[in-house]
Coordinates of C-alpha atoms and ligand atoms in Angstrom, one line a residue:
Chain A
M15 CA 29.9 -11.3 -81.0
A16 CA 27.2 -9.2 -79.7
K17 CA 28.1 -7.3 -76.7
I18 CA 26.0 -7.7 -73.7
K19 CA 24.9 -4.4 -72.3
L20 CA 25.8 -4.0 -68.7
P21 CA 22.9 -2.7 -66.5
A22 CA 23.3 0.9 -65.5
A23 CA 24.9 1.3 -62.1
P24 CA 22.5 2.7 -59.5
S25 CA 23.0 6.4 -59.2
N26 CA 24.0 6.5 -55.6
P27 CA 24.0 3.2 -53.7
L28 CA 23.8 5.0 -50.3
S29 CA 20.6 6.9 -51.0
S30 CA 17.4 5.2 -50.0
P31 CA 14.4 5.1 -52.3
K32 CA 12.1 8.1 -52.0
R33 CA 9.0 7.8 -49.8
P34 CA 5.9 7.3 -51.9
G35 CA 3.9 10.5 -52.3
K36 CA 6.9 12.6 -51.6
E37 CA 8.5 12.5 -55.0
Y38 CA 10.2 15.9 -54.6
G39 CA 11.5 15.3 -51.1
P40 CA 10.4 17.1 -48.0
S41 CA 9.1 20.6 -48.6
G42 CA 9.0 23.5 -46.2
V43 CA 10.2 23.8 -42.6
L44 CA 7.5 21.4 -41.4
G45 CA 8.4 18.8 -43.9
H46 CA 12.0 18.9 -42.9
A47 CA 11.1 18.7 -39.2
E48 CA 8.9 15.7 -39.9
E49 CA 11.7 14.0 -41.8
A50 CA 14.2 14.7 -39.0
G51 CA 11.9 13.3 -36.4
A52 CA 11.2 10.2 -38.4
S53 CA 14.9 9.6 -39.0
A54 CA 15.8 10.1 -35.3
V55 CA 13.2 7.5 -34.4
D56 CA 14.5 5.2 -37.1
W57 CA 18.1 5.7 -35.8
I58 CA 17.1 4.6 -32.3
D59 CA 14.9 1.8 -33.5
E60 CA 17.7 0.5 -35.8
R61 CA 19.8 0.1 -32.7
T62 CA 17.2 -1.0 -30.1
S63 CA 14.3 -2.6 -32.0
L64 CA 12.1 -1.0 -29.3
S65 CA 9.2 -0.2 -31.7
G66 CA 8.1 -3.8 -32.0
G67 CA 7.7 -4.0 -28.2
L68 CA 5.9 -0.7 -28.1
R69 CA 3.5 -1.7 -30.8
W70 CA 3.0 -5.0 -29.0
A71 CA 2.1 -3.3 -25.8
M72 CA 0.0 -0.4 -27.2
F73 CA -1.9 -1.9 -30.0
R74 CA -2.9 -5.2 -28.3
K75 CA -6.7 -5.4 -28.0
V76 CA -8.6 -5.2 -24.7
P77 CA -11.6 -7.5 -24.7
K78 CA -15.2 -6.4 -25.3
G79 CA -16.9 -5.0 -22.2
T80 CA -13.8 -3.5 -20.5
N81 CA -15.1 -0.8 -18.2
W82 CA -14.0 1.8 -15.6
F83 CA -13.2 -0.8 -13.0
Y84 CA -10.2 -1.7 -15.2
T85 CA -8.6 1.7 -14.6
L86 CA -8.0 1.0 -11.0
G87 CA -4.7 -0.7 -11.6
S88 CA -3.2 2.1 -13.7
A89 CA -4.6 4.6 -11.2
T90 CA -2.6 2.8 -8.5
M91 CA 0.5 3.0 -10.6
F92 CA -0.2 6.7 -11.1
A93 CA -0.4 7.3 -7.4
F94 CA 2.9 5.5 -7.0
L95 CA 4.5 7.7 -9.6
S96 CA 3.2 10.8 -7.8
Q97 CA 4.7 9.5 -4.6
A98 CA 8.0 8.9 -6.3
V99 CA 8.2 12.5 -7.8
T100 CA 7.0 14.3 -4.6
G101 CA 9.4 12.0 -2.6
V102 CA 12.4 13.1 -4.7
F103 CA 11.6 16.7 -3.9
L104 CA 11.2 16.0 -0.1
A105 CA 14.5 14.0 -0.2
M106 CA 16.3 17.2 -1.4
Y107 CA 15.7 18.8 2.0
Y108 CA 15.1 15.9 4.4
D109 CA 17.9 15.0 6.9
P110 CA 17.5 11.5 8.4
S111 CA 19.2 12.1 11.7
A112 CA 17.4 12.0 15.0
T113 CA 18.6 15.5 15.9
R114 CA 17.8 17.2 12.5
A115 CA 14.9 15.2 11.0
Y116 CA 12.1 17.2 12.7
E117 CA 13.7 20.5 11.9
S118 CA 14.3 19.7 8.3
I119 CA 10.6 18.8 7.9
Q120 CA 9.7 22.1 9.6
Y121 CA 12.0 23.8 7.2
I122 CA 10.2 22.2 4.2
N123 CA 6.8 23.2 5.6
N124 CA 7.7 26.8 6.5
D125 CA 10.4 28.0 4.3
V126 CA 10.7 26.0 1.1
F127 CA 8.7 27.3 -1.9
L128 CA 5.5 25.1 -2.0
G129 CA 7.1 22.9 0.5
E130 CA 4.1 22.2 2.6
F131 CA 2.1 21.5 -0.5
V132 CA 4.5 18.9 -1.8
H133 CA 4.8 17.4 1.7
G134 CA 1.0 17.3 1.8
M135 CA 0.7 15.6 -1.6
H136 CA 3.2 13.0 -0.4
R137 CA 1.3 12.4 2.9
W138 CA -2.2 12.2 1.4
G139 CA -1.0 10.4 -1.7
S140 CA -0.1 7.5 0.5
S141 CA -3.7 7.2 1.6
V142 CA -4.9 7.5 -1.9
M143 CA -2.6 4.8 -3.1
V144 CA -3.6 2.4 -0.3
I145 CA -7.3 2.9 -1.1
L146 CA -6.7 2.4 -4.8
I147 CA -4.6 -0.8 -4.3
F148 CA -7.4 -2.3 -2.2
L149 CA -10.0 -1.3 -4.7
H150 CA -7.9 -2.9 -7.5
M151 CA -7.5 -6.0 -5.5
G152 CA -11.2 -6.1 -4.8
R153 CA -11.9 -5.8 -8.6
T154 CA -9.6 -8.6 -9.5
F155 CA -11.0 -10.7 -6.7
F156 CA -14.7 -10.3 -7.5
F157 CA -14.1 -10.6 -11.3
G158 CA -12.3 -13.9 -10.7
A159 CA -9.3 -12.4 -12.5
Y160 CA -6.8 -14.4 -10.4
K161 CA -7.8 -17.7 -12.1
Y162 CA -6.0 -19.4 -14.9
P163 CA -3.9 -18.2 -16.6
R164 CA -3.3 -15.1 -14.3
E165 CA -2.4 -16.8 -11.0
L166 CA 1.1 -15.5 -11.0
N167 CA 0.0 -12.0 -11.5
W168 CA -2.2 -12.3 -8.4
V169 CA 0.8 -13.5 -6.4
I170 CA 2.9 -10.6 -7.6
G171 CA 0.0 -8.3 -6.7
V172 CA -0.1 -9.5 -3.1
A173 CA 3.6 -8.9 -2.8
L174 CA 3.0 -5.4 -4.1
L175 CA 0.3 -4.9 -1.5
V176 CA 2.7 -6.0 1.3
M177 CA 5.4 -3.7 0.0
T178 CA 3.0 -0.8 -0.2
M179 CA 2.0 -1.3 3.4
T180 CA 5.7 -1.5 4.3
M181 CA 6.2 1.9 2.6
S182 CA 3.5 3.4 4.8
F183 CA 4.9 1.9 7.9
S184 CA 8.5 3.0 7.3
G185 CA 7.4 6.5 6.1
Y186 CA 5.3 7.2 9.2
L187 CA 8.4 7.5 11.4
L188 CA 10.3 10.0 9.1
P189 CA 8.6 13.3 10.3
F190 CA 9.9 12.3 13.7
D191 CA 7.1 13.9 15.7
Q192 CA 5.6 12.5 18.8
R193 CA 2.8 10.6 17.0
S194 CA 5.1 9.0 14.5
Y195 CA 7.8 8.1 17.1
W196 CA 5.6 6.4 19.6
A197 CA 3.4 4.7 17.0
T198 CA 6.5 3.2 15.4
I199 CA 7.8 2.0 18.7
V200 CA 4.5 0.1 19.3
G201 CA 4.6 -1.1 15.7
V202 CA 8.1 -2.5 16.0
N203 CA 7.2 -4.1 19.3
I204 CA 4.3 -5.8 17.6
N205 CA 6.6 -7.2 15.0
G206 CA 8.7 -8.5 17.8
T207 CA 6.0 -10.7 19.1
G208 CA 6.1 -12.8 16.0
P209 CA 7.2 -16.5 16.3
L210 CA 10.8 -17.3 15.3
V211 CA 11.6 -14.3 13.1
G212 CA 9.8 -11.7 15.2
P213 CA 12.7 -10.7 17.5
Y214 CA 15.1 -10.6 14.6
L215 CA 12.8 -8.5 12.5
S216 CA 12.3 -5.9 15.2
E217 CA 16.0 -5.9 15.9
F218 CA 16.7 -5.4 12.2
L219 CA 14.2 -2.5 12.0
R220 CA 15.6 -0.8 15.1
A221 CA 19.2 -1.4 14.0
G222 CA 19.9 -2.8 17.4
P223 CA 18.2 -3.8 20.6
Y224 CA 17.0 -0.3 21.3
F225 CA 15.4 2.5 19.3
G226 CA 18.5 4.6 18.7
A227 CA 20.2 7.2 16.5
T228 CA 20.6 4.8 13.5
T229 CA 17.0 3.6 13.6
L230 CA 15.8 6.7 11.7
S231 CA 18.4 6.4 8.9
R232 CA 17.6 2.7 8.6
F233 CA 13.9 3.5 8.1
Y234 CA 14.8 6.1 5.6
A235 CA 16.9 3.7 3.5
I236 CA 14.1 1.1 3.6
H237 CA 11.6 3.8 2.7
M238 CA 13.3 5.5 -0.2
L239 CA 15.7 2.9 -1.7
M240 CA 15.0 -0.7 -0.8
V241 CA 11.2 -1.0 -1.0
P242 CA 10.5 1.5 -3.8
G243 CA 13.1 -0.2 -6.0
A244 CA 11.5 -3.6 -5.4
I245 CA 8.0 -2.1 -6.0
A246 CA 9.1 -0.6 -9.4
A247 CA 10.7 -3.9 -10.5
L248 CA 7.7 -6.0 -9.5
M249 CA 5.3 -3.4 -11.0
G250 CA 7.2 -3.8 -14.3
F251 CA 6.8 -7.6 -14.2
H252 CA 3.1 -7.2 -13.2
L253 CA 2.4 -5.0 -16.2
Y254 CA 4.4 -7.2 -18.5
L255 CA 2.2 -10.1 -17.6
V256 CA -0.9 -7.9 -18.1
A257 CA 0.2 -7.1 -21.6
K258 CA 1.3 -10.7 -22.3
L259 CA -1.9 -12.4 -21.0
G260 CA -4.3 -9.6 -21.7
T261 CA -6.9 -8.3 -19.2
T262 CA -9.9 -10.4 -18.4
A263 CA -13.2 -9.7 -19.9
P264 CA -15.9 -8.9 -17.3
P265 CA -17.2 -12.3 -16.2
W266 CA -20.8 -11.9 -17.3
I267 CA -19.8 -11.2 -21.0
K268 CA -20.5 -14.2 -23.2
A269 CA -18.2 -15.1 -26.0
K270 CA -20.0 -15.3 -29.3
A271 CA -18.3 -16.5 -32.4
P272 CA -18.6 -14.0 -35.3
E273 CA -21.7 -14.5 -37.5
E274 CA -19.9 -15.8 -40.6
L275 CA -18.1 -18.5 -38.6
R276 CA -21.1 -19.9 -36.8
E277 CA -21.7 -23.6 -37.7
D278 CA -25.3 -23.1 -38.8
K279 CA -24.2 -20.3 -41.1
V280 CA -21.5 -22.1 -42.9
T281 CA -22.7 -23.7 -46.1
V282 CA -20.7 -26.3 -47.9
D283 CA -20.7 -26.3 -51.7
Q284 CA -21.2 -29.7 -53.2
Chain B
M15 CA -9.8 -26.2 -14.0
N16 CA -8.9 -29.2 -16.0
K17 CA -7.3 -29.2 -19.4
Q18 CA -10.6 -29.0 -21.3
E19 CA -11.8 -26.1 -19.2
K20 CA -8.6 -24.3 -19.7
E21 CA -8.7 -24.7 -23.4
R22 CA -12.3 -23.6 -23.5
Y23 CA -11.4 -20.5 -21.4
L24 CA -8.6 -19.6 -23.8
R25 CA -10.8 -20.0 -26.8
D26 CA -13.6 -17.9 -25.4
Y27 CA -11.1 -15.3 -24.3
G28 CA -9.5 -15.2 -27.7
T29 CA -12.9 -14.5 -29.3
L30 CA -13.8 -11.7 -26.8
K31 CA -10.3 -10.2 -27.3
S32 CA -10.6 -10.2 -31.1
Q33 CA -13.9 -8.3 -30.8
G34 CA -12.4 -5.7 -28.5
K35 CA -10.7 -2.4 -29.2
P36 CA -7.0 -1.6 -29.2
F37 CA -5.5 -0.6 -25.9
F38 CA -4.2 2.6 -27.5
P39 CA -6.1 4.9 -27.6
Y40 CA -9.3 3.5 -26.1
A41 CA -8.1 2.1 -22.8
V42 CA -5.3 4.7 -22.6
A43 CA -8.0 7.5 -22.7
K44 CA -9.9 6.0 -19.8
D45 CA -6.7 5.4 -17.8
S46 CA -5.7 9.0 -18.4
A47 CA -9.0 10.4 -17.3
M48 CA -8.7 8.3 -14.1
A49 CA -5.1 9.5 -13.6
I50 CA -6.4 13.1 -13.8
V51 CA -9.0 12.4 -11.2
V52 CA -6.4 10.8 -8.9
M53 CA -4.1 13.7 -9.3
A54 CA -6.9 16.2 -8.6
V55 CA -7.9 14.3 -5.4
I56 CA -4.3 14.3 -4.1
I57 CA -3.8 18.0 -4.9
A58 CA -7.1 18.9 -3.2
M59 CA -6.3 16.9 -0.1
A60 CA -2.8 18.5 0.1
I61 CA -4.3 22.0 -0.1
V62 CA -7.2 21.4 2.3
L63 CA -5.6 19.1 4.8
G64 CA -2.0 20.3 4.6
A65 CA 0.9 18.5 6.3
E66 CA 0.9 19.5 9.9
L67 CA 3.6 18.4 12.2
G68 CA 3.0 17.4 15.8
P69 CA 5.4 18.2 18.6
K70 CA 9.0 16.9 18.1
A71 CA 9.6 13.3 19.1
D72 CA 10.9 13.0 22.6
P73 CA 11.8 9.6 24.1
T74 CA 11.4 10.9 27.7
S75 CA 8.2 12.8 27.1
T76 CA 5.0 11.5 28.5
T77 CA 2.5 13.1 26.2
Y78 CA 2.0 10.9 23.2
T79 CA -0.7 8.8 21.6
P80 CA 0.6 5.7 19.9
R81 CA -1.8 5.7 17.0
P82 CA -0.9 4.3 13.6
E83 CA -1.9 5.6 10.2
W84 CA -5.6 5.1 9.7
Y85 CA -5.2 2.2 7.3
F86 CA -3.4 0.2 9.9
F87 CA -6.3 0.6 12.4
F88 CA -7.9 -2.7 11.4
L89 CA -4.7 -4.5 12.4
F90 CA -4.4 -2.6 15.6
E91 CA -8.1 -3.2 16.5
L92 CA -7.4 -6.9 16.1
L93 CA -5.5 -6.6 19.4
R94 CA -8.6 -5.3 21.1
V95 CA -10.7 -8.1 19.9
I96 CA -8.3 -10.9 20.9
K97 CA -7.5 -10.1 24.5
P98 CA -6.2 -13.1 26.6
P99 CA -2.4 -12.4 27.0
A100 CA -1.5 -15.9 25.9
L101 CA -3.2 -15.2 22.6
V102 CA -1.6 -11.8 21.9
P103 CA 1.1 -13.2 19.6
L104 CA -1.8 -14.8 17.7
A105 CA -3.5 -11.4 17.2
T106 CA -0.3 -9.4 16.5
I107 CA 1.3 -11.8 14.0
G108 CA -0.7 -15.0 13.8
V109 CA -4.0 -13.8 12.3
P110 CA -2.4 -11.4 9.8
T111 CA 0.2 -13.9 8.7
I112 CA -2.5 -16.6 8.2
C113 CA -4.6 -14.1 6.2
L114 CA -1.6 -13.1 4.1
I115 CA -0.8 -16.7 3.3
L116 CA -4.4 -17.4 2.4
L117 CA -4.3 -14.3 0.2
F118 CA -1.1 -15.4 -1.6
L119 CA -2.3 -18.9 -2.3
L120 CA -5.8 -17.9 -3.3
P121 CA -5.4 -18.9 -7.0
F122 CA -4.0 -22.3 -6.0
Y123 CA -7.0 -23.4 -3.8
D124 CA -9.8 -21.7 -5.7
R125 CA -9.3 -23.4 -9.0
G126 CA -12.9 -23.6 -10.3
P127 CA -13.6 -22.4 -13.8
E128 CA -16.5 -20.1 -12.8
R129 CA -15.8 -16.4 -12.7
R130 CA -19.2 -14.7 -12.2
P131 CA -19.3 -13.5 -8.6
E132 CA -22.9 -14.6 -8.1
R133 CA -22.0 -18.2 -9.1
R134 CA -19.0 -18.4 -6.7
P135 CA -21.0 -18.2 -3.4
I136 CA -18.2 -19.2 -1.1
A137 CA -15.6 -16.8 -2.6
T138 CA -18.0 -13.9 -2.9
T139 CA -19.4 -14.4 0.7
A140 CA -15.8 -14.6 2.1
G141 CA -14.8 -11.5 0.1
I142 CA -17.7 -9.5 1.4
F143 CA -17.2 -10.7 4.9
V144 CA -13.5 -9.6 4.8
V145 CA -14.4 -6.2 3.4
C146 CA -17.1 -5.7 6.1
A147 CA -14.7 -6.9 8.9
I148 CA -11.9 -4.6 7.7
G149 CA -14.4 -1.7 7.4
Y150 CA -15.8 -2.4 10.9
L151 CA -12.4 -2.7 12.6
T152 CA -11.3 0.5 10.8
Y153 CA -14.4 2.3 12.1
L154 CA -13.8 1.0 15.6
G155 CA -10.2 2.2 15.4
A156 CA -11.2 5.7 14.2
A157 CA -14.0 6.0 16.8
A158 CA -11.8 4.9 19.8
G159 CA -10.2 8.2 20.5
P160 CA -7.0 8.3 22.5
P161 CA -8.4 9.5 25.8
T162 CA -6.1 11.7 27.8
Q163 CA -8.5 12.1 30.7
I164 CA -8.7 9.8 33.7
D165 CA -11.1 10.7 36.4
I166 CA -10.7 8.2 39.2
P167 CA -11.7 9.5 42.6
V168 CA -9.0 9.6 45.3
P169 CA -9.4 6.4 47.3
A170 CA -10.2 6.7 51.0
N171 CA -6.9 5.2 52.2
I172 CA -5.0 7.9 50.2
S173 CA -7.0 10.8 51.4
S174 CA -6.6 9.6 55.0
Q175 CA -2.8 9.9 54.5
G176 CA -2.9 13.6 54.2
P177 CA -2.7 16.3 51.4
E178 CA 0.8 15.2 50.2
A179 CA -0.4 11.7 49.3
V180 CA -3.5 13.1 47.6
A181 CA -1.3 15.5 45.5
N182 CA 1.0 12.6 44.5
F183 CA -2.0 10.5 43.5
E184 CA -3.4 13.3 41.4
A185 CA 0.0 14.0 39.8
G186 CA 0.5 10.3 39.0
S187 CA -3.0 10.2 37.5
Q188 CA -2.0 13.1 35.2
V189 CA 1.3 11.5 34.1
V190 CA -0.6 8.2 33.3
A191 CA -3.3 10.1 31.4
Q192 CA -0.7 12.1 29.4
S193 CA 1.3 9.0 28.6
G194 CA -1.6 7.7 26.6
C195 CA -1.9 4.5 28.6
A196 CA -5.7 4.9 28.2
A197 CA -5.3 4.3 24.5
C198 CA -4.8 0.6 25.3
H199 CA -6.0 0.2 29.0
Q200 CA -9.2 0.8 30.8
F201 CA -9.3 3.0 33.9
G202 CA -12.8 2.8 35.5
E203 CA -15.0 4.7 33.1
N204 CA -12.1 6.0 30.9
G205 CA -9.9 4.4 28.4
N206 CA -10.2 1.6 25.8
S207 CA -10.8 -2.0 26.8
G208 CA -7.8 -3.3 25.0
P209 CA -5.3 -4.4 23.7
G210 CA -3.9 -4.2 27.3
P211 CA -5.7 -5.5 30.4
A212 CA -7.9 -3.2 32.4
L213 CA -6.0 -1.3 35.1
T214 CA -8.9 -0.2 37.2
D215 CA -7.8 -2.4 40.2
I216 CA -4.2 -3.2 39.1
G217 CA -3.0 -2.3 42.6
A218 CA -5.0 -5.1 44.1
R219 CA -3.5 -7.6 41.7
L220 CA 0.2 -6.5 41.6
P221 CA 2.5 -5.0 44.2
A222 CA 4.2 -1.7 43.4
Q223 CA 7.5 -3.4 42.5
A224 CA 5.9 -5.7 39.9
I225 CA 4.2 -2.7 38.4
Q226 CA 7.5 -0.8 38.2
R227 CA 9.1 -3.9 36.6
T228 CA 6.4 -4.0 33.9
L229 CA 6.7 -0.3 33.2
L230 CA 10.5 -0.7 32.7
N231 CA 10.3 -4.0 30.8
P232 CA 6.9 -4.4 29.3
S233 CA 5.8 -7.2 27.1
A234 CA 5.1 -6.2 23.5
P235 CA 3.4 -4.2 22.1
M236 CA 3.6 -1.8 25.1
P237 CA 6.4 0.7 25.0
S238 CA 8.9 0.9 27.8
F239 CA 9.0 3.8 30.3
S240 CA 12.7 3.3 31.2
A241 CA 13.6 6.6 29.5
L242 CA 11.1 8.4 31.7
S243 CA 12.5 6.7 34.9
E244 CA 16.0 8.0 34.0
E245 CA 15.1 11.5 32.9
S246 CA 12.4 12.2 35.5
P247 CA 12.4 9.7 38.3
K248 CA 9.9 11.7 40.3
Q249 CA 7.2 11.5 37.7
F250 CA 8.0 7.9 37.2
A251 CA 7.5 7.2 41.0
Q252 CA 4.2 9.1 40.9
M253 CA 3.1 7.0 38.0
V254 CA 3.9 3.8 39.9
G255 CA 2.4 5.1 43.1
F256 CA -0.9 6.0 41.3
L257 CA -1.1 2.6 39.7
A258 CA -0.4 0.8 42.9
A259 CA -3.1 2.7 44.7
L260 CA -5.8 1.6 42.2
K261 CA -7.6 -1.1 44.3
Ligands
LIG322 C1 1.4 -1.3 -6.9 C2 0.3 -1.9 -7.1 C3 -0.4 -2.4 -8.4 C4 -0.3 -1.8 -9.7 C5 0.4 -0.6 -10.1 C6 -1.1 -2.7 -10.5 C7 -1.3 -2.5 -11.9 C8 -2.2 -3.2 -12.6 C9 -2.7 -2.9 -13.9 C10 -2.4 -1.6 -14.7 C11 -3.4 -3.9 -14.4 C12 -4.2 -3.9 -15.7 C13 -5.7 -4.1 -15.5 C14 -6.4 -3.2 -14.5 O1 -5.9 -2.0 -14.4 O2 -7.3 -3.6 -13.8 C15 -3.4 -4.9 -13.4 C16 -4.0 -6.2 -13.5 C17 -4.1 -7.1 -12.5 N1 -3.6 -6.9 -11.2 FE1 -2.6 -5.4 -10.5 N2 -1.6 -3.7 -9.7 C18 -1.2 -3.6 -8.4 C19 -1.5 -4.4 -7.4 C20 -2.2 -5.5 -7.4 C21 -2.7 -6.3 -6.3 C22 -2.5 -5.9 -4.8 C23 -3.3 -7.4 -6.8 C24 -4.0 -8.5 -6.1 C25 -3.6 -9.0 -5.0 C26 -3.2 -7.3 -8.2 C27 -3.7 -8.3 -9.1 C28 -3.9 -8.1 -10.5 C29 -4.5 -9.1 -11.3 C30 -4.9 -10.5 -11.0 C31 -4.6 -8.5 -12.6 C32 -5.1 -9.1 -13.9 C33 -6.5 -8.5 -14.0 C34 -7.2 -8.8 -15.3 O3 -6.6 -9.3 -16.2 O4 -8.4 -8.5 -15.4 N3 -2.6 -6.2 -8.6 N4 -2.6 -4.5 -12.3

């Protein structure tokens, strides 16, 4: 009986096949660094499968005619990120108590390295963000971008607008100078004139029937925890929908089927 | 949009999208350029305009100007446009709430398939009107300074009561001016004509006790002066005396 030859066992079952074009393995320091980077990314991707999502978000196509008006949304997001970063630095020194708030801001302005600069970026960044969010809303309005299938993204956008205005309102009190104090009293009183919920809303904001010691810390918690958290979450959802649905093409751009698919160009062999 | 229009939109959109460029790096490059501009503007404003602080908040103080951040001016100005007291809740909450609901629901009542602004005359006109209205109200709010000056001549019946009455009247006038009342009320030639009623002849319409009651327990959005009356009853009495003498 003829013996059947067994196939040779693979040399090392654990080693992966060589990359094409690199028959002799990585060469030099750079080659090894590249290999290490690639395998670190592979390691993460094997456990998270993030690369698919990233490819999906980054290599989707934006339609023909996309212009500078389409940068306003990401510019708003960028202004928000700037507010978040400068806000963290301010929070390291700020003290939300009625007796210490003003002094802590004074300390930031006068003694902390670059303190007034970061404080100024945070103050004027709020104006920039409000301007950008209104411009972005105007763009989506005049381009008809709120229509099918992007209705939900418009609704989320309006919620983001309301929360951005809430940020401005709650942040205005924090320096606790005369202007911010009295403007906030009037603002809270205005909320109080609302039907049904008005009185409860203003009582919630003041943390009681009168403007007191806890009002400031309540505004601080609203300003740096509650609303920004909600904004970040909704922003994520907003951007997910942007990637999922794609951004609109400018309304005056006409869709033209590619040449070779046009009906009058297709010839049928008989 | 009916089903056919929806399908047509999706088909056209699919064509335009397939003819476009990848988000990375084309759109990312534009977005990054814009982000650099935004950052540069914020940094320039921080350097040029700084972050000055006003005097410390003082609940008993009488020198304040209740002014919101500039982008709330248009809401604040709404109070000046709608004056009758019965309608104040309408101005403070009603109009903004209705506008907000209209804004939220926009995609649900404007459902036509047309997207070009020049072929959506109602939407485009309404949009331009709202932009102009907000711009105009913001301008009004910026132009209406918070006057801290009230020049009302001493009335004859006060000057006939001797120098002490005149001094009290003038002190009261100063307290009222410094309290920023003129930001919302008119006093003769001075002050803004709203949101509050004109006080040029308030003494003829209300007795001193009623004025005092209003100052302690005002209707919104006016702030209360009860802290002043406790900390510095003399100034508070001068304030009431001055207002009661305006006839
Ligand atoms: C925190 C605020 C916001 C951020 C960070 C943000 C971000 C973005 C981004 C990055 C896009 C992609 C296209 C573009 O940039 O134009 C987008 C699209 C969109 N946004 Fe916003 N947005 C915000 C607020 C709003 C507001 C206030 C509205 C409207 C009320 C809105 C409605 C829309 C709509 C309808 C689209 C789809 C536009 C299209 O497909 O052409 N967004 N947003």
